[in-house]
XYZ file of C-alpha atoms in Angstrom:
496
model
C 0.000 0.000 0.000
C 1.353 3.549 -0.883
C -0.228 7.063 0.594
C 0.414 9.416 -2.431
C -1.256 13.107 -1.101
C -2.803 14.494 1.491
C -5.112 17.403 0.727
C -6.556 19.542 3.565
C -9.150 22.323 3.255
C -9.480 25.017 6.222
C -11.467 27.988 6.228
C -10.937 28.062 2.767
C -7.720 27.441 3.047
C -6.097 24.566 0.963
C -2.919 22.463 1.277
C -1.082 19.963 -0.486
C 0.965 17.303 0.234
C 2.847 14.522 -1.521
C 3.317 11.555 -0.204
C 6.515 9.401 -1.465
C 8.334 6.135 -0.832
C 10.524 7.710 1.808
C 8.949 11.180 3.063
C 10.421 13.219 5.812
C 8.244 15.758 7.322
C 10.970 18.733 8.781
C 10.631 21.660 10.739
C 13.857 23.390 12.304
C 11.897 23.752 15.356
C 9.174 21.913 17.783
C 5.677 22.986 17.290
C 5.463 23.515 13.595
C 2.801 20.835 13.059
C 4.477 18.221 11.953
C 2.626 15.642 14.517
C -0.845 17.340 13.242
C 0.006 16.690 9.661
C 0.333 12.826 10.957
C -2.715 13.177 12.877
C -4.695 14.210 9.883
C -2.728 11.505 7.717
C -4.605 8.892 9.947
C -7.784 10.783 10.533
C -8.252 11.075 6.892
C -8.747 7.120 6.820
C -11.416 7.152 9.190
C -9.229 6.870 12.478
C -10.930 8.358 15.654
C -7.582 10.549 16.256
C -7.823 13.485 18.604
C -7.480 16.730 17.665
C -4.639 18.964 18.066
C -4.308 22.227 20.144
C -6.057 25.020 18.030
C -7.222 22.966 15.002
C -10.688 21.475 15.152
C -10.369 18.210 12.582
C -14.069 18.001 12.402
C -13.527 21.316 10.462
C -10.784 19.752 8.418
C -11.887 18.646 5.110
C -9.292 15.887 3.738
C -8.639 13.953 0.789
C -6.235 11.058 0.382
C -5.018 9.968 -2.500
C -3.494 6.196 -1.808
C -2.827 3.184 -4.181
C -4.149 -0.646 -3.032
C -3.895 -3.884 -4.412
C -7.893 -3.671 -4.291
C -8.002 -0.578 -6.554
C -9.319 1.972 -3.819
C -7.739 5.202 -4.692
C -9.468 8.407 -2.894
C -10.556 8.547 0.482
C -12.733 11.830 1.292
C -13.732 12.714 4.601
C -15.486 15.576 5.828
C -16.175 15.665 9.687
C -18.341 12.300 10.016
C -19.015 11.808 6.528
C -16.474 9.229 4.479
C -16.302 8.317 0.969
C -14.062 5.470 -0.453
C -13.526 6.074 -4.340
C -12.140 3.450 -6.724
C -10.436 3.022 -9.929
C -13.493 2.685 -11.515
C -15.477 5.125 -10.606
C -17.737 3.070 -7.757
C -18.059 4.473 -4.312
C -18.843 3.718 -1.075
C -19.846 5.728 1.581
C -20.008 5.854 5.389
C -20.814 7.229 8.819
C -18.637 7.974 10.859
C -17.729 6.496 14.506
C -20.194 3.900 13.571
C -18.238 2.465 10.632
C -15.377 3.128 11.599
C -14.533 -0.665 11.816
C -15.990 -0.876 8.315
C -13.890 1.549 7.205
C -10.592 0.598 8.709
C -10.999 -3.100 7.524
C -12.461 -2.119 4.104
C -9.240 0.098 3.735
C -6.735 -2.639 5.200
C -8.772 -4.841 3.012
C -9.163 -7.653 5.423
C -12.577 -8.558 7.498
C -10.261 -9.762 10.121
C -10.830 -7.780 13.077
C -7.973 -8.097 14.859
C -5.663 -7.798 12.319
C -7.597 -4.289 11.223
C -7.366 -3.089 14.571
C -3.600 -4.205 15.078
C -2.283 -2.097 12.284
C -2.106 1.215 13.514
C -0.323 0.108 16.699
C 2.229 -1.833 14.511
C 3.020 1.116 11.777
C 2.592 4.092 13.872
C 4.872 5.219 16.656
C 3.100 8.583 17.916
C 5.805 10.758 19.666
C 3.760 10.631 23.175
C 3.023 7.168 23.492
C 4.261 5.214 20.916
C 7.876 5.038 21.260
C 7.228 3.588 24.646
C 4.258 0.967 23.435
C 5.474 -2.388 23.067
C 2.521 -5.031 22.998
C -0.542 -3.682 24.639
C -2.017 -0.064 25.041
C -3.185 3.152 24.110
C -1.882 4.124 20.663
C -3.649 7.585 20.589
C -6.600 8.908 21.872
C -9.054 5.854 22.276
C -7.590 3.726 20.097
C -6.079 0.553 22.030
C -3.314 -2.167 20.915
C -3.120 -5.680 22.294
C -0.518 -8.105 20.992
C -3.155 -10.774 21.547
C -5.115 -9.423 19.037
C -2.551 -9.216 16.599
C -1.752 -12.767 17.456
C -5.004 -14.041 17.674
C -6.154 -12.302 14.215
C -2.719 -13.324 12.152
C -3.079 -16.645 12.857
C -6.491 -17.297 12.788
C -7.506 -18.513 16.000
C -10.741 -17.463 17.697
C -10.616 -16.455 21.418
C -14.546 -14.816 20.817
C -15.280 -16.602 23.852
C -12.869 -16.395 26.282
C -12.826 -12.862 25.515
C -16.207 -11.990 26.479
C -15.683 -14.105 29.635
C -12.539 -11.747 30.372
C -14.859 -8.790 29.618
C -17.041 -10.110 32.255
C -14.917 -10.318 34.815
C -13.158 -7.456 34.314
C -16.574 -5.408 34.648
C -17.334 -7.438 37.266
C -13.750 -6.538 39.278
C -13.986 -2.977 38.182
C -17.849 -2.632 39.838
C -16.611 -4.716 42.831
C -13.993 -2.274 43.101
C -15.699 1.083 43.139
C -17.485 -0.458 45.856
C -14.751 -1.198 48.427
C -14.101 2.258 47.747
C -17.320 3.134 48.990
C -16.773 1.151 52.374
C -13.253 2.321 52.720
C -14.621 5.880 52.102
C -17.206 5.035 54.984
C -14.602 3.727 56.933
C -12.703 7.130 56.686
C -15.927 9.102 57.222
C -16.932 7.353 60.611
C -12.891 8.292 61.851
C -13.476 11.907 61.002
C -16.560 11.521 63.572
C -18.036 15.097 61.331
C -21.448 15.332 63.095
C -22.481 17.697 59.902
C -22.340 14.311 57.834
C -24.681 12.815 59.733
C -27.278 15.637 60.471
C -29.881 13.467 58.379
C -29.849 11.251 60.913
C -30.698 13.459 63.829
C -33.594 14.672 61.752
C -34.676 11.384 61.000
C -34.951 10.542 64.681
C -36.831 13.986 65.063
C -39.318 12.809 62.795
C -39.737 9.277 64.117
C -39.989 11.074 67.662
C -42.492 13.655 66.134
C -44.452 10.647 64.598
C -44.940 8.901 67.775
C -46.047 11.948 69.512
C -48.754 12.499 66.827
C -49.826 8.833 67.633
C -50.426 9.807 71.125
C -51.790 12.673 70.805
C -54.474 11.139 68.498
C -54.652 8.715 71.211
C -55.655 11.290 73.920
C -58.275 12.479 71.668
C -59.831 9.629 71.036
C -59.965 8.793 74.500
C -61.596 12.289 76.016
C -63.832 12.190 73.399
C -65.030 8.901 74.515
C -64.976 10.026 78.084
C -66.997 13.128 77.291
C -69.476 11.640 74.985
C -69.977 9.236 78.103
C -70.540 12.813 80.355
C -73.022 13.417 78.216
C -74.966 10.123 77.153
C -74.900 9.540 81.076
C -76.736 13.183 81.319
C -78.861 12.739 78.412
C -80.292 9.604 79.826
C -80.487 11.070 83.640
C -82.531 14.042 82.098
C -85.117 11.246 80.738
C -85.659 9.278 83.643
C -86.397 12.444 85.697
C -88.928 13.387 82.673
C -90.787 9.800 83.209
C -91.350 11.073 87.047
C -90.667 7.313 87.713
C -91.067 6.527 91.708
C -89.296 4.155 93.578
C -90.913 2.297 96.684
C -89.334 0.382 99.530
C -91.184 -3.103 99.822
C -90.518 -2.726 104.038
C -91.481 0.612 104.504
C -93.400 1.486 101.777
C -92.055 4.848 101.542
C -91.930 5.855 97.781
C -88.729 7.443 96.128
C -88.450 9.871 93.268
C -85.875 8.632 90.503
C -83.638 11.594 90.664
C -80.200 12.453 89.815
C -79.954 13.148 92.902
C -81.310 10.081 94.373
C -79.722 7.980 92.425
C -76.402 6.482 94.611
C -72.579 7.175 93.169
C -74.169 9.001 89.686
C -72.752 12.297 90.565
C -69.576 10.379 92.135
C -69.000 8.540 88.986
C -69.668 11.790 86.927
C -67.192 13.434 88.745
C -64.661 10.359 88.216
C -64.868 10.873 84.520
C -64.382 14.703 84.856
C -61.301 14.216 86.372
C -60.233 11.312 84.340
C -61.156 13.547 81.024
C -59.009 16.454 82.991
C -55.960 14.291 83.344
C -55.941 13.454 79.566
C -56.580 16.919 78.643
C -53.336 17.866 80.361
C -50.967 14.906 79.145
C -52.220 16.304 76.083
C -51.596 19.552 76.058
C -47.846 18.350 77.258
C -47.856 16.381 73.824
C -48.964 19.126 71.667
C -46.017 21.217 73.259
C -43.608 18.557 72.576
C -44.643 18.092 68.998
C -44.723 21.995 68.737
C -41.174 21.961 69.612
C -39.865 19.004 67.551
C -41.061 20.860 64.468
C -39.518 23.628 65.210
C -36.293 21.531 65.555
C -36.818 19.837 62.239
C -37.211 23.113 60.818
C -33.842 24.447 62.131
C -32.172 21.442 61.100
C -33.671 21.122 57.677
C -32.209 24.432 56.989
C -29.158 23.571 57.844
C -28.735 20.867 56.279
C -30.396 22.472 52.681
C -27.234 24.768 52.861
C -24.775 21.564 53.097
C -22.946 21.214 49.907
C -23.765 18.141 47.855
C -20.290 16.429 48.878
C -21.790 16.468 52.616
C -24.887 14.932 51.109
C -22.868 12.780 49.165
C -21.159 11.601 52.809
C -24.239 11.273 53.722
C -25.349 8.740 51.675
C -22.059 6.651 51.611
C -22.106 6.418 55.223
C -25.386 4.329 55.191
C -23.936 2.314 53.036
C -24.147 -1.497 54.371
C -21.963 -3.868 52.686
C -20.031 -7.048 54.209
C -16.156 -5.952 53.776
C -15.096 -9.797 53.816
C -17.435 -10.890 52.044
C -16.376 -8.143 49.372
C -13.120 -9.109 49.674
C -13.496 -12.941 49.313
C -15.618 -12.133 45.756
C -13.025 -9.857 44.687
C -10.269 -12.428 45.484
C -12.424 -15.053 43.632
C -12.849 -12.619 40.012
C -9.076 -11.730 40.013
C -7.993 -15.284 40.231
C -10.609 -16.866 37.214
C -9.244 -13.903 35.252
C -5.445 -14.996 35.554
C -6.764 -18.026 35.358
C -8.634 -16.786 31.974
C -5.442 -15.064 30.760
C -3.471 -17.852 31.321
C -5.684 -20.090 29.215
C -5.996 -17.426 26.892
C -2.014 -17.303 26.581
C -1.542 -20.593 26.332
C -4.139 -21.321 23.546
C -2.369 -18.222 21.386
C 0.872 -19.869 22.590
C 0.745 -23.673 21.603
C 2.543 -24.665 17.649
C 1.956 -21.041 16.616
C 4.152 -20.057 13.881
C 2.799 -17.011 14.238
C 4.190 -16.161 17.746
C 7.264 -18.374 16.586
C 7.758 -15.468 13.664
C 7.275 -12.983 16.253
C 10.185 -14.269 18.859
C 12.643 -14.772 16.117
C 12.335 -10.919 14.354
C 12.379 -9.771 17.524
C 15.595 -10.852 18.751
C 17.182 -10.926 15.260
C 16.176 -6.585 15.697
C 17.193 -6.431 19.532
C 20.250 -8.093 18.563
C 21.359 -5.728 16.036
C 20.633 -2.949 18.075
C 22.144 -4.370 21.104
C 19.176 -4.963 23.155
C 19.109 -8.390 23.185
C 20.189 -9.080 26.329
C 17.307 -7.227 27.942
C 15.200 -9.652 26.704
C 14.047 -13.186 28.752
C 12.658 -15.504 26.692
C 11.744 -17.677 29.308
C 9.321 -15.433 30.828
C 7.220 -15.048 27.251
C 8.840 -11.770 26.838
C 6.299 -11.275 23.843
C 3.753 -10.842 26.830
C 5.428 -9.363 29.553
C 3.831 -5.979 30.823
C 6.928 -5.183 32.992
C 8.612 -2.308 31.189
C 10.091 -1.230 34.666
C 13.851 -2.050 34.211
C 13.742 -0.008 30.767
C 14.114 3.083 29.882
C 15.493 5.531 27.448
C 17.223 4.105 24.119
C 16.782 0.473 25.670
C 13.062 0.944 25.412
C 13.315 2.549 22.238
C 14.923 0.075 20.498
C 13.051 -2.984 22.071
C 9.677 -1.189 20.911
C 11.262 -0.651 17.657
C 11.915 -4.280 17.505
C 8.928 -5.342 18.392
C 6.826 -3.094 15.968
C 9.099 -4.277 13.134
C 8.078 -8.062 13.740
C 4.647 -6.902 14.236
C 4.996 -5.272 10.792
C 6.394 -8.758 9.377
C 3.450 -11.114 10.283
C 0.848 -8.079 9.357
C 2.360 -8.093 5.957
C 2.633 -12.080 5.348
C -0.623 -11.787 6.082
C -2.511 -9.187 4.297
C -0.150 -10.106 1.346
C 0.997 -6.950 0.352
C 3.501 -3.927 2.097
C 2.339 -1.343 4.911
C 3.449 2.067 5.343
C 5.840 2.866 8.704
C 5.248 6.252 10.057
C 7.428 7.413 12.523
C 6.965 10.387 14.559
C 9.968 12.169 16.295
C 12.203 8.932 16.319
C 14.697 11.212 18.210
C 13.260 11.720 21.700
C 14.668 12.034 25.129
C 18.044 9.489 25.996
C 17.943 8.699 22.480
C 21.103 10.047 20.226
C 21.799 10.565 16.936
C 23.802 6.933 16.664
C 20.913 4.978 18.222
C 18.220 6.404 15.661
C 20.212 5.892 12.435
C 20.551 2.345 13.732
C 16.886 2.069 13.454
C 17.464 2.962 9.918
C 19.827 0.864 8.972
C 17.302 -1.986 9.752
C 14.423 0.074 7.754
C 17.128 0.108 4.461
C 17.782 -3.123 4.836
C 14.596 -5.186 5.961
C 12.101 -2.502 4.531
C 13.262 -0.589 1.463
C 10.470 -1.958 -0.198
C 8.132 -0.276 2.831
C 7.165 3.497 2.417
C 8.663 5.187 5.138
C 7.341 8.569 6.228
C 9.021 10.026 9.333
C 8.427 13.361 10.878
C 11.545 14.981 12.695
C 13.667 17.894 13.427
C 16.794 16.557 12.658
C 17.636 14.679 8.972
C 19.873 11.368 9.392
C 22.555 9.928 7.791
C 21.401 7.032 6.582
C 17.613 8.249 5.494
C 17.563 9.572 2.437
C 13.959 11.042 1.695
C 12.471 11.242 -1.705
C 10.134 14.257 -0.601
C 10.984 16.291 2.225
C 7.774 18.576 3.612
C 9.151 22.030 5.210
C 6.878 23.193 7.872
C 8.392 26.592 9.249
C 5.106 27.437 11.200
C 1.738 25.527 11.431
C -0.003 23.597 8.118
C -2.352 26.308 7.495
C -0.122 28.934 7.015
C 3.225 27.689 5.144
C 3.394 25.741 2.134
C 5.329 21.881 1.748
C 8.384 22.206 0.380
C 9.733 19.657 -1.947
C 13.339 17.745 -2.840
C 13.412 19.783 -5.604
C 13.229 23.090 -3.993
C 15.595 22.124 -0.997
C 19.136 21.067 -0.648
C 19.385 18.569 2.126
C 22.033 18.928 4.323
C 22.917 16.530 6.840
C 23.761 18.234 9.661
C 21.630 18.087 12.691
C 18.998 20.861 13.407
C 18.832 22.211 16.744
């Protein structure tokens, strides 16, 4: 595959750039765009790549012109909108992030998924991360690498399963997670002993103490209203037996009694009983209403305190009625990280087994490491090809290892798409890494890769790279024009 031009529109401002089989992209200073102009390279095949500081790509209207073994010659993209145009005239066109895997692969020209999504990774060094990326993470913005996808996708075996399983688990540790964070944040809340966190809780008590009271007071009423219907029915019917003039007479005497309320033995007494009773109520009531008066009030003070707590106190609040068994937390946690090393394990070990693939993989990468005199910083025995313990390297050492590793990346990719990828590299010269070190990298790319289109983006010009088009940026993209071989004279001495 060869990228030929890149042409950007801008607020009506248009740029041009060719594209050859070895490209350098120079600026005598940092800063001059030469990253963005990469950025756009990428983003003009449908990559989700992040913007740069100032320039909004969604207002970027690009058009590459590329050549592919399966005759697709223009890409257009403008913001979300993507158009793939072919020799002969048919199109296709697309949405973009939704088909962006669509895209990618239809570009690529495989329907392998892994192998689509490996590529980038394994041809692009970005001067933030990719220098230090050797088999598994971010290669810019969101988009990820994993050399088990590369792996898996080259040489055809399917880990669909195992893969969701992993994705389970790890969703599964991640939620578990956040919520030992919760208790521990509890934990830390109930040493700080803040009574302001847990004001809710005093006014929750107020209002269970305030419902209780309301009970009783509801109570009382009931009951003097029972009492002083009873006052009353025991009137009521008094007032009608003294209206019937009914008589009483004693058998031994004979003397004849009026039925009066007067006459009538313990009527008044028991009258009087239920006065007293209905007085006694009356009082423990009015004691209630004062108490229920006066826990109001309180929720009322405390309600407006609280409503001017800020919604992290609220926040404490609610994490500190959190109710979770720690141990039992902890014993589930335990449990998900061991079935996912167990999972990775497997997972290793099924990518691992008579895999020429991975076989490939070892051998180009110490054949590179060797040259470059890294080798010795690599231990086979631990799978090295897997490790994720970058710890002991640093500067050039980890420079050339990744460089070693993309290159046999590069290898299997190519075997088997069938055809040659580009290699971009961005700022090959960073920090702890001299002059000597990079042209060594170069030496492998003339040797191993001539055949490879090589576009690299740099301040300084090497040696041992001798570009066929060299883009001048003096400022930013928008506001100086690319510069061609023809209209420089290259000089080899290094730019500061």
């Amino acid at each position: 595959m060869r990228l030929n031009q890149l042409n950007l529109e801008y607020n009506g401002i248009k740029k041009t750039f060719n594209l050859d089989s070895k490209t350098l992209i120079h600026s005598a200073k940092n800063s001059a765009g030469k990253s963005t102009l990469l950025r756009l390279l990428f983003y003009s095949m449908g990559y989700s790549i992040p913007q740069t500081k100032r320039l909004p790509f969604k207002k970027v209207k690009t058009y590459l012109s590329l050549k592919t073994p399966m005759g697709l010659e223009y890409v257009e993209r403008t913001n979300d909108k993507i158009v793939l145009i072919y020799e002969d005239g048919s199109s296709l066109k697309y949405n973009l992030p939704t088909d962006e895997g669509l895209v990618i692969s239809t570009i690529w020209n495989t329907k392998n998924e892994n192998v689509s999504k490996s590529i980038l990774g394994s041809i692009y060094m970005d001067q933030e991360k990719g220098w230090t990326l050797l088999n598994r993470g971010t290669v810019i913005g969101s988009i990820k690498f994993k050399v088990e996808d590369l792996i898996e996708g080259v040489s055809e075996r399917d880990l669909s399963e195992q893969k969701t399983e992993l994705e389970n688990i790890n969703a599964e540790i991640k939620k578990y997670s956040q919520i030992l964070n919760i208790i521990e944040y509890k934990d830390h809340l109930s040493q700080l002993n803040d009574t302001s966190i847990f004001l809710s809780d005093y006014v929750s008590e107020l209002e269970s103490k305030l419902q209780l009271k309301k009970i009783r007071s509801e109570e009382l009423k009931a009951k003097i209203s029972d009492l002083e219907d009873s006052l009353k029915e025991n009137k009521q019917f008094i007032n009608y037996i003294e209206k019937m003039d009914l008589v009483v007479k004693d058998k031994d005497s004979g003397i004849e009694i009026p039925v009066k309320e007067d006459t009538i033995i313990h009527f008044n007494d028991n009258q009087k009983y239920i006065n007293a009773r209905v007085s006694l109520l009356k009082r423990e009531q009015s004691y209630v209403e004062k108490d229920i008066r006066e826990i109001m009030l309180e929720i009322k003070k405390s309600n407006n305190l609280f409503s001017l707590q800020s919604e992290i106190d609220k926040a404490d609040y609610l994490i500190s009625r959190v109710s979770i068994p720690y141990e039992q937390l902890i014993q589930t946690l335990d449990s998900l990280r061991k079935k996912r090393a167990f999972l990775t394990n497997e997972m290793k070990e099924i990518l691992s087994i008579s895999n020429e693939t991975l076989n490939n993989l070892h051998f180009n990468i110490m054949k590179y490491a060797t040259k470059l005199g890294v080798d010795q910083y690599i231990d086979q025995s631990k799978n090295y090809i897997f490790t994720s313990d970058l710890k002991s390297l640093s500067g050039a050492i980890l420079h050339k290892i990744v460089f070693s590793f993309k290159m046999a990346y590069i290898i299997e990719l190519q075997n088997y798409l069938g055809y040659k990828l580009p290699i971009v590299l961005d700022s090959p010269s960073g920090r702890e890494v001299d002059q000597k070190n990079v042209e060594e990298t170069f030496d492998i790319l003339n040797e191993d890769f001539s055949d490879n289109q090589i576009i690299v983006a740099s301040i300084y010009k090497y040696n041992n790279f001798k570009p066929s088009e060299i883009i001048e940026l003096t400022d930013k993209i928008f506001s100086e024009k690319s510069i061609t071989l023809d209209d420089l004279e290259i000089k080899t001495d290094h730019l500061t």
